[in-house]
Amino acid sequence: MAVAVDSAKYLLDEILPFLRRVEEGFALIGICYAGSVTVRFLWKVAKGVRVHFWSKLWRKDLVGNYGKWAVVTGSTDGIGKGYARELAKNGMNIILVSRSSGKLEKVAEEIVTEFGVETDIVQADFSLGRHVYDNIARHLKDKEIGILVNNVGMMVVPKMFDRLTDEDIWAYVNVNVATVPAMTKLVLPGMVERKKGAIINISSEVAHFSLPYLQLYAATKSFVSSFTKAIGAEYSSAGITVQCLEPAGVSTNLNAFDERIHRPGFFTATPDRFAASAVATLGYSKCTTGYWTHGLQLSFLQLFPEWFIVMGFRYMVEFSQKKLK
Ligand SMILES: NC(=O)c1ccc[n+]([C@@H]2O[C@H](COP(=O)([O-])OP(=O)(O)OC[C@H]3O[C@@H](n4cnc5c(N)ncnc54)[C@H](OP(=O)(O)O)[C@@H]3O)[C@@H](O)[C@H]2O)c1
C-alpha cells in the first residue's frame, strides 16, 4: 500500500510536470510552424497582388525606362504577337523576327496602322541553327534595343521519346534553347553600354516539372528558367532587367491539339489578355507566370510532391491517347 502511494506521488510530482513541459514544447513548435506557414502564405498573396494587380494601375514609360526599340522572336502568332502589339501600344518601335514572310508583313502592317510606331521585319527560321543570327544582327545594328522578348518556341504533341525524330530533337535545341542565349548575346552589349534594357524570356510553368511524354519540351523550358535567373543575377547591378515568364495555358496554335487547354477560360488566357497582363509585370517581378490565374494554378501544383504531378500527367496523357484510338 505504501509503495503504491509513493508511486502515485512520484507520478504526480515528477512525471506529470515533465509531460506538461513536453506538451508545452510541442505546442510552441506547432505555433511557430503555423505562424511561419501563415507568414509565407500572406507574403505570397501580397506579392501576387503587387505583381498581378498593383502593377496594372500605373502606365509605364517603356521607351524612357528601357529604350526605343523592342525585338520579339516568334512574333507572327500567339504570345509573341500579343507581346509585339502590347509593346507597340506602349509606344515602342518593334522588330518582328519570325519564320513566315507573309505573316511578318501582315503583322507589321497591322501594328503600324493601329499604333503608329515604326516596325522592321526579319525572316528567320530558328530551327536552322547558328547562321540565321548574322542577318538578325544586321537588322539590330544601329538601333537602340530597349527590350528583347525571347518568345519563340515549339512543341510537338506529347509522345514517347523514341517516337521523336532527329529533326524534332534538333528543332527543340535550336528553337527553344539556343535562341535564348544567342539573341541575348546580340543585344546585351548595347544594353550594358547604355546601362538600361530589359530581356524577357518566355519559359513555362512546366519548367518546374519533369513531364513524361513532353520530356524534351519541359526540359528546354527548365533551361530557359535556369539561364534567365542566372543572367538576371549577373546583370542586375548593370541596370538591366532580366525577367523569366512561366505561363500556364494560353490559347495559341502551340496547344491547339488539346481542346481542354486550348479553349479560353478562367485558366486559359487569350494571347492579347496574357500579353497585356505580362507586360505590366515588367519591373515588378524577376520571375512570374505573368497572369494571375496561372499564379494560382502554379501555387496549387507546388503543394504536391513532384512525383505526384509526374504520375498524374503521365496517366492524363495515356488516358487521352487511349480515348483518341
Ligand atoms: N501557349 C501556351 O499555352 C504556352 C504556355 C507556356 C509557355 N508558352 C511559350 O510561349 C512561347 C510562344 O508560344 P505560343 O503558344 O505563342 O506559340 P505559337 O502560337 O505556336 O507561335 C509561335 C510563334 O513562333 C514562330 N515560330 C515557330 N517556329 C519558328 C521557327 N523555327 N523559326 C522562327 N519562328 C518560329 C511562329 O511563326 P509562324 O507564324 O511562322 O508559325 C509563331 O509566330 C513559346 O516559347 C512557348 O513555349 C506557351
Tab-separated table of C-alpha atoms and ligand atoms in Angstrom:
chain	number	residue	atom	x	y	z
A	1	MET	CA	0.000	0.000	0.000
A	2	ALA	CA	2.795	2.416	0.985
A	3	VAL	CA	4.699	1.570	-2.255
A	4	ALA	CA	1.588	2.311	-4.337
A	5	VAL	CA	1.146	5.672	-2.603
A	6	ASP	CA	4.838	6.508	-3.213
A	7	SER	CA	4.499	5.641	-6.917
A	8	ALA	CA	1.390	7.786	-7.291
A	9	LYS	CA	3.136	10.675	-5.535
A	10	TYR	CA	6.194	10.298	-7.789
A	11	LEU	CA	3.882	10.318	-10.834
A	12	LEU	CA	2.126	13.440	-9.682
A	13	ASP	CA	5.227	15.319	-8.516
A	14	GLU	CA	7.786	14.409	-11.190
A	15	ILE	CA	6.390	12.780	-14.330
A	16	LEU	CA	3.232	14.820	-14.863
A	17	PRO	CA	5.008	18.205	-14.699
A	18	PHE	CA	7.645	16.831	-17.052
A	19	LEU	CA	4.963	15.636	-19.512
A	20	ARG	CA	3.272	19.024	-19.249
A	21	ARG	CA	6.553	20.744	-20.154
A	22	VAL	CA	6.980	18.415	-23.149
A	23	GLU	CA	3.412	19.175	-24.206
A	24	GLU	CA	4.082	22.927	-23.934
A	25	GLY	CA	7.244	22.473	-26.001
A	26	PHE	CA	5.309	20.735	-28.790
A	27	ALA	CA	2.593	23.403	-28.657
A	28	LEU	CA	5.268	26.097	-29.096
A	29	ILE	CA	6.790	24.269	-32.082
A	30	GLY	CA	3.265	23.943	-33.574
A	31	ILE	CA	2.553	27.653	-33.093
A	32	CYS	CA	5.909	28.616	-34.678
A	33	TYR	CA	5.273	26.309	-37.658
A	34	ALA	CA	1.681	27.560	-38.154
A	35	GLY	CA	2.992	31.145	-37.814
A	36	SER	CA	5.683	30.623	-40.449
A	37	VAL	CA	3.173	28.966	-42.844
A	38	THR	CA	0.766	31.893	-42.343
A	39	VAL	CA	3.512	34.497	-42.865
A	40	ARG	CA	4.741	32.724	-46.033
A	41	PHE	CA	1.165	32.460	-47.330
A	42	LEU	CA	0.421	36.154	-46.659
A	43	TRP	CA	3.752	37.139	-48.235
A	44	LYS	CA	2.863	35.127	-51.353
A	45	VAL	CA	-0.598	36.720	-51.535
A	46	ALA	CA	0.865	40.227	-51.087
A	47	LYS	CA	3.469	39.532	-53.791
A	48	GLY	CA	0.750	38.187	-56.108
A	49	VAL	CA	-1.408	41.286	-55.586
A	50	ARG	CA	1.569	43.586	-56.239
A	51	VAL	CA	2.695	41.750	-59.398
A	52	HIS	CA	-0.683	40.976	-60.982
A	53	PHE	CA	-2.953	43.839	-59.861
A	54	TRP	CA	-0.989	46.784	-58.418
A	55	SER	CA	1.370	46.744	-61.439
A	56	LYS	CA	-1.582	47.429	-63.759
A	57	LEU	CA	-2.561	50.651	-62.028
A	58	TRP	CA	0.378	52.621	-63.449
A	59	ARG	CA	1.181	53.205	-67.066
A	60	LYS	CA	4.868	52.556	-67.639
A	61	ASP	CA	7.256	54.634	-69.687
A	62	LEU	CA	8.796	51.668	-71.503
A	63	VAL	CA	10.627	53.844	-74.042
A	64	GLY	CA	12.115	56.066	-71.318
A	65	ASN	CA	12.965	53.210	-68.973
A	66	TYR	CA	14.409	50.766	-71.489
A	67	GLY	CA	14.853	52.248	-74.989
A	68	LYS	CA	13.095	52.917	-78.298
A	69	TRP	CA	13.026	49.509	-79.956
A	70	ALA	CA	11.745	46.107	-78.882
A	71	VAL	CA	12.697	42.831	-80.591
A	72	VAL	CA	10.218	39.976	-80.354
A	73	THR	CA	11.042	36.499	-81.654
A	74	GLY	CA	8.196	34.279	-82.865
A	75	SER	CA	6.046	37.372	-83.256
A	76	THR	CA	3.612	36.422	-86.002
A	77	ASP	CA	1.250	34.464	-83.788
A	78	GLY	CA	0.213	33.634	-80.239
A	79	ILE	CA	2.029	35.136	-77.268
A	80	GLY	CA	4.772	36.769	-79.381
A	81	LYS	CA	2.248	38.646	-81.494
A	82	GLY	CA	0.413	39.658	-78.300
A	83	TYR	CA	3.697	40.997	-76.845
A	84	ALA	CA	4.568	42.890	-80.038
A	85	ARG	CA	1.140	44.562	-80.049
A	86	GLU	CA	1.240	45.415	-76.343
A	87	LEU	CA	4.750	46.921	-76.551
A	88	ALA	CA	3.695	48.935	-79.635
A	89	LYS	CA	0.650	50.141	-77.717
A	90	ASN	CA	3.144	51.495	-75.155
A	91	GLY	CA	4.904	53.466	-77.909
A	92	MET	CA	7.799	51.142	-78.705
A	93	ASN	CA	9.042	50.507	-82.247
A	94	ILE	CA	9.019	46.807	-82.983
A	95	ILE	CA	11.406	44.446	-84.768
A	96	LEU	CA	9.475	41.299	-85.599
A	97	VAL	CA	11.583	38.162	-86.071
A	98	SER	CA	9.742	35.091	-87.229
A	99	ARG	CA	9.522	32.295	-89.781
A	100	SER	CA	6.851	33.216	-92.335
A	101	SER	CA	7.449	36.311	-94.522
A	102	GLY	CA	3.772	36.791	-95.408
A	103	LYS	CA	2.682	36.710	-91.761
A	104	LEU	CA	5.509	39.069	-90.779
A	105	GLU	CA	4.400	41.668	-93.342
A	106	LYS	CA	0.776	41.363	-92.239
A	107	VAL	CA	1.520	41.747	-88.505
A	108	ALA	CA	3.908	44.668	-89.151
A	109	GLU	CA	1.273	46.466	-91.208
A	110	GLU	CA	-1.352	45.842	-88.520
A	111	ILE	CA	0.953	47.334	-85.850
A	112	VAL	CA	1.896	50.408	-87.894
A	113	THR	CA	-1.754	51.157	-88.712
A	114	GLU	CA	-3.080	50.550	-85.219
A	115	PHE	CA	-0.339	52.075	-83.056
A	116	GLY	CA	1.553	54.436	-85.383
A	117	VAL	CA	5.014	53.162	-84.428
A	118	GLU	CA	7.882	52.015	-86.664
A	119	THR	CA	8.481	48.362	-87.424
A	120	ASP	CA	11.169	46.243	-89.045
A	121	ILE	CA	10.798	42.600	-90.025
A	122	VAL	CA	13.372	39.821	-90.125
A	123	GLN	CA	12.565	36.469	-91.638
A	124	ALA	CA	14.428	33.711	-89.786
A	125	ASP	CA	13.788	30.032	-89.320
A	126	PHE	CA	15.472	29.410	-85.966
A	127	SER	CA	15.336	25.646	-86.431
A	128	LEU	CA	18.152	26.038	-88.989
A	129	GLY	CA	20.595	26.939	-86.222
A	130	ARG	CA	23.526	29.255	-85.935
A	131	HIS	CA	23.773	31.007	-89.306
A	132	VAL	CA	20.384	32.841	-89.019
A	133	TYR	CA	21.811	35.238	-86.411
A	134	ASP	CA	24.102	37.159	-88.820
A	135	ASN	CA	21.112	38.568	-90.687
A	136	ILE	CA	19.273	39.357	-87.428
A	137	ALA	CA	22.384	41.155	-86.137
A	138	ARG	CA	22.418	43.348	-89.279
A	139	HIS	CA	18.845	44.477	-88.559
A	140	LEU	CA	19.569	45.228	-84.898
A	141	LYS	CA	22.762	47.190	-85.603
A	142	ASP	CA	22.385	50.948	-85.072
A	143	LYS	CA	19.032	50.575	-83.287
A	144	GLU	CA	18.605	51.300	-79.589
A	145	ILE	CA	17.246	47.940	-78.470
A	146	GLY	CA	15.432	48.521	-75.200
A	147	ILE	CA	13.546	45.258	-74.806
A	148	LEU	CA	14.215	41.777	-76.138
A	149	VAL	CA	11.426	39.224	-75.843
A	150	ASN	CA	12.805	35.729	-76.350
A	151	ASN	CA	9.452	34.200	-77.089
A	152	VAL	CA	9.887	31.800	-79.985
A	153	GLY	CA	9.149	28.223	-79.010
A	154	MET	CA	7.795	24.982	-80.414
A	155	MET	CA	6.229	21.863	-79.009
A	156	VAL	CA	5.409	18.577	-80.710
A	157	VAL	CA	2.363	16.631	-79.496
A	158	PRO	CA	3.084	14.542	-76.377
A	159	LYS	CA	4.782	11.293	-77.380
A	160	MET	CA	7.295	8.763	-76.063
A	161	PHE	CA	10.879	9.862	-76.530
A	162	ASP	CA	11.780	7.162	-79.078
A	163	ARG	CA	8.947	8.408	-81.322
A	164	LEU	CA	10.605	11.816	-81.698
A	165	THR	CA	12.574	12.247	-84.921
A	166	ASP	CA	16.135	13.568	-85.044
A	167	GLU	CA	14.648	16.716	-86.640
A	168	ASP	CA	12.368	17.152	-83.594
A	169	ILE	CA	15.335	16.898	-81.244
A	170	TRP	CA	17.436	19.477	-83.103
A	171	ALA	CA	14.455	21.785	-83.592
A	172	TYR	CA	13.879	21.759	-79.828
A	173	VAL	CA	17.529	22.570	-79.217
A	174	ASN	CA	17.743	25.277	-81.891
A	175	VAL	CA	14.345	26.936	-81.340
A	176	ASN	CA	13.615	26.556	-77.618
A	177	VAL	CA	17.142	26.540	-76.205
A	178	ALA	CA	19.762	28.176	-78.478
A	179	THR	CA	17.667	31.231	-79.420
A	180	VAL	CA	17.614	32.482	-75.835
A	181	PRO	CA	21.374	32.890	-75.222
A	182	ALA	CA	22.086	33.668	-78.913
A	183	MET	CA	19.590	36.559	-79.107
A	184	THR	CA	20.640	37.759	-75.643
A	185	LYS	CA	24.265	37.898	-76.829
A	186	LEU	CA	23.214	40.166	-79.717
A	187	VAL	CA	21.505	42.814	-77.588
A	188	LEU	CA	23.293	42.688	-74.233
A	189	PRO	CA	26.484	44.667	-75.095
A	190	GLY	CA	24.389	47.671	-76.242
A	191	MET	CA	22.215	47.487	-73.127
A	192	VAL	CA	25.260	47.293	-70.860
A	193	GLU	CA	26.764	50.321	-72.618
A	194	ARG	CA	23.536	52.326	-72.185
A	195	LYS	CA	23.060	50.935	-68.645
A	196	LYS	CA	19.438	50.120	-69.390
A	197	GLY	CA	17.345	47.497	-71.100
A	198	ALA	CA	15.130	44.515	-70.429
A	199	ILE	CA	15.314	40.901	-71.522
A	200	ILE	CA	12.159	38.852	-71.150
A	201	ASN	CA	12.498	35.111	-71.621
A	202	ILE	CA	9.335	33.093	-72.128
A	203	SER	CA	9.713	29.830	-70.282
A	204	SER	CA	6.697	27.887	-68.997
A	205	GLU	CA	5.071	26.607	-65.833
A	206	VAL	CA	6.232	23.137	-66.951
A	207	ALA	CA	9.837	24.237	-66.252
A	208	HIS	CA	9.097	23.174	-62.653
A	209	PHE	CA	8.250	19.582	-63.537
A	210	SER	CA	9.817	16.676	-65.444
A	211	LEU	CA	6.906	15.768	-67.677
A	212	PRO	CA	6.593	12.333	-69.266
A	213	TYR	CA	5.647	12.485	-72.989
A	214	LEU	CA	6.624	16.194	-73.030
A	215	GLN	CA	10.088	15.305	-71.761
A	216	LEU	CA	12.089	17.489	-74.167
A	217	TYR	CA	9.723	20.453	-74.119
A	218	ALA	CA	9.706	20.596	-70.297
A	219	ALA	CA	13.494	20.177	-70.173
A	220	THR	CA	14.052	23.022	-72.662
A	221	LYS	CA	11.867	25.270	-70.505
A	222	SER	CA	13.855	24.337	-67.369
A	223	PHE	CA	16.923	25.509	-69.281
A	224	VAL	CA	15.243	28.847	-70.094
A	225	SER	CA	14.246	29.458	-66.459
A	226	SER	CA	17.645	28.481	-65.087
A	227	PHE	CA	19.591	30.572	-67.634
A	228	THR	CA	17.325	33.579	-67.085
A	229	LYS	CA	17.676	33.575	-63.304
A	230	ALA	CA	21.462	33.232	-63.596
A	231	ILE	CA	21.979	36.150	-66.005
A	232	GLY	CA	19.420	38.177	-64.069
A	233	ALA	CA	21.713	37.942	-61.057
A	234	GLU	CA	24.808	38.728	-63.176
A	235	TYR	CA	23.391	41.912	-64.746
A	236	SER	CA	21.141	43.303	-62.008
A	237	SER	CA	23.806	45.816	-60.969
A	238	ALA	CA	24.382	46.826	-64.624
A	239	GLY	CA	20.899	48.350	-64.829
A	240	ILE	CA	19.473	45.522	-66.956
A	241	THR	CA	16.136	43.947	-66.057
A	242	VAL	CA	16.004	40.237	-66.834
A	243	GLN	CA	12.621	38.601	-66.421
A	244	CYS	CA	11.615	34.969	-66.582
A	245	LEU	CA	8.000	34.331	-67.564
A	246	GLU	CA	6.494	30.961	-66.760
A	247	PRO	CA	2.948	30.955	-68.139
A	248	ALA	CA	0.451	28.102	-67.987
A	249	GLY	CA	-2.215	27.742	-70.704
A	250	VAL	CA	-2.585	30.454	-73.336
A	251	SER	CA	-4.906	29.761	-76.259
A	252	THR	CA	-2.480	29.529	-79.212
A	253	ASN	CA	-1.522	27.197	-82.063
A	254	LEU	CA	1.022	25.561	-79.759
A	255	ASN	CA	-1.657	23.759	-77.753
A	256	ALA	CA	-4.374	23.541	-80.419
A	257	PHE	CA	-4.065	19.725	-80.338
A	258	ASP	CA	-5.793	19.621	-76.934
A	259	GLU	CA	-9.120	21.427	-76.709
A	260	ARG	CA	-9.089	21.319	-72.878
A	261	ILE	CA	-6.007	23.560	-72.702
A	262	HIS	CA	-6.712	25.487	-75.896
A	263	ARG	CA	-10.225	26.749	-75.103
A	264	PRO	CA	-10.033	30.238	-73.494
A	265	GLY	CA	-11.429	30.267	-69.957
A	266	PHE	CA	-10.580	31.040	-66.352
A	267	PHE	CA	-7.165	29.365	-66.534
A	268	THR	CA	-6.512	29.692	-70.280
A	269	ALA	CA	-5.883	33.276	-71.338
A	270	THR	CA	-6.154	34.659	-74.859
A	271	PRO	CA	-2.746	35.829	-76.195
A	272	ASP	CA	-3.720	39.538	-76.063
A	273	ARG	CA	-5.007	39.352	-72.484
A	274	PHE	CA	-1.993	37.366	-71.423
A	275	ALA	CA	0.442	39.814	-73.062
A	276	ALA	CA	-1.262	42.873	-71.534
A	277	SER	CA	-1.022	41.287	-68.091
A	278	ALA	CA	2.543	40.014	-68.548
A	279	VAL	CA	3.942	43.327	-69.868
A	280	ALA	CA	2.530	45.085	-66.794
A	281	THR	CA	4.612	42.796	-64.537
A	282	LEU	CA	7.908	44.020	-66.041
A	283	GLY	CA	9.937	45.617	-63.262
A	284	TYR	CA	7.668	44.090	-60.607
A	285	SER	CA	8.889	40.504	-60.677
A	286	LYS	CA	12.045	38.718	-61.801
A	287	CYS	CA	10.117	35.519	-62.331
A	288	THR	CA	6.363	35.245	-62.705
A	289	THR	CA	3.669	33.332	-64.530
A	290	GLY	CA	2.544	36.704	-65.918
A	291	TYR	CA	-1.150	36.045	-65.364
A	292	TRP	CA	-2.945	35.835	-62.031
A	293	THR	CA	-4.874	32.584	-62.549
A	294	HIS	CA	-1.660	30.941	-63.753
A	295	GLY	CA	-0.074	32.064	-60.492
A	296	LEU	CA	-2.882	30.408	-58.539
A	297	GLN	CA	-2.505	27.249	-60.596
A	298	LEU	CA	1.277	27.030	-60.065
A	299	SER	CA	0.966	27.680	-56.317
A	300	PHE	CA	-1.611	24.895	-56.106
A	301	LEU	CA	0.522	22.422	-58.074
A	302	GLN	CA	3.534	23.226	-55.906
A	303	LEU	CA	1.656	21.963	-52.852
A	304	PHE	CA	2.154	18.427	-54.198
A	305	PRO	CA	5.392	16.436	-54.363
A	306	GLU	CA	6.854	16.324	-57.883
A	307	TRP	CA	6.387	12.533	-58.229
A	308	PHE	CA	2.632	13.064	-57.815
A	309	ILE	CA	2.485	15.645	-60.637
A	310	VAL	CA	4.659	13.445	-62.860
A	311	MET	CA	2.427	10.377	-62.298
A	312	GLY	CA	-0.743	12.450	-62.722
A	313	PHE	CA	0.498	13.914	-66.015
A	314	ARG	CA	1.561	10.501	-67.254
A	315	TYR	CA	-1.873	8.974	-66.592
A	316	MET	CA	-3.637	12.009	-68.072
A	317	VAL	CA	-1.700	11.721	-71.358
A	318	GLU	CA	-2.138	7.936	-71.502
A	319	PHE	CA	-5.872	8.292	-70.846
A	320	SER	CA	-6.281	10.956	-73.584
A	321	GLN	CA	-4.293	8.858	-76.053
A	322	LYS	CA	-6.452	5.775	-75.350
A	323	LYS	CA	-9.582	7.873	-75.935
A	324	LEU	CA	-8.214	9.054	-79.307
A	325	LYS	CA	-7.555	5.447	-80.505
B	1	LIG	N1	0.599	28.617	-75.443
B	1	LIG	C1	0.855	28.218	-74.210
B	1	LIG	O1	-0.028	27.677	-73.512
B	1	LIG	C2	2.217	28.434	-73.623
B	1	LIG	C3	2.374	28.190	-72.250
B	1	LIG	C4	3.619	28.374	-71.687
B	1	LIG	C5	4.673	28.814	-72.449
B	1	LIG	N2	4.499	29.033	-73.793
B	1	LIG	C6	5.652	29.506	-74.549
B	1	LIG	O2	5.336	30.724	-75.190
B	1	LIG	C7	6.091	30.876	-76.381
B	1	LIG	C8	5.185	31.222	-77.535
B	1	LIG	O3	4.286	30.144	-77.715
B	1	LIG	P1	2.884	30.311	-78.473
B	1	LIG	O4	1.950	29.453	-77.742
B	1	LIG	O5	2.593	31.713	-78.692
B	1	LIG	O6	3.254	29.579	-79.858
B	1	LIG	P2	2.582	29.732	-81.318
B	1	LIG	O7	1.217	30.291	-81.226
B	1	LIG	O8	2.790	28.415	-81.951
B	1	LIG	O9	3.506	30.830	-82.012
B	1	LIG	C9	4.832	30.566	-82.246
B	1	LIG	C10	5.458	31.704	-82.983
B	1	LIG	O10	6.826	31.364	-83.186
B	1	LIG	C11	7.094	31.299	-84.582
B	1	LIG	N3	7.984	30.182	-84.868
B	1	LIG	C12	7.749	28.878	-84.620
B	1	LIG	N4	8.806	28.149	-85.037
B	1	LIG	C13	9.697	29.018	-85.539
B	1	LIG	C14	10.967	28.889	-86.126
B	1	LIG	N5	11.532	27.678	-86.301
B	1	LIG	N6	11.626	29.983	-86.521
B	1	LIG	C15	11.065	31.207	-86.378
B	1	LIG	N7	9.853	31.406	-85.851
B	1	LIG	C16	9.176	30.318	-85.440
B	1	LIG	C17	5.764	31.102	-85.246
B	1	LIG	O11	5.880	31.552	-86.575
B	1	LIG	P3	4.868	31.081	-87.717
B	1	LIG	O12	3.842	32.126	-87.706
B	1	LIG	O13	5.666	31.047	-88.943
B	1	LIG	O14	4.353	29.737	-87.309
B	1	LIG	C18	4.862	31.931	-84.348
B	1	LIG	O15	4.956	33.284	-84.678
B	1	LIG	C19	6.847	29.563	-76.553
B	1	LIG	O16	8.155	29.720	-76.094
B	1	LIG	C20	6.086	28.594	-75.672
B	1	LIG	O17	6.904	27.552	-75.220
B	1	LIG	C21	3.300	28.860	-74.389
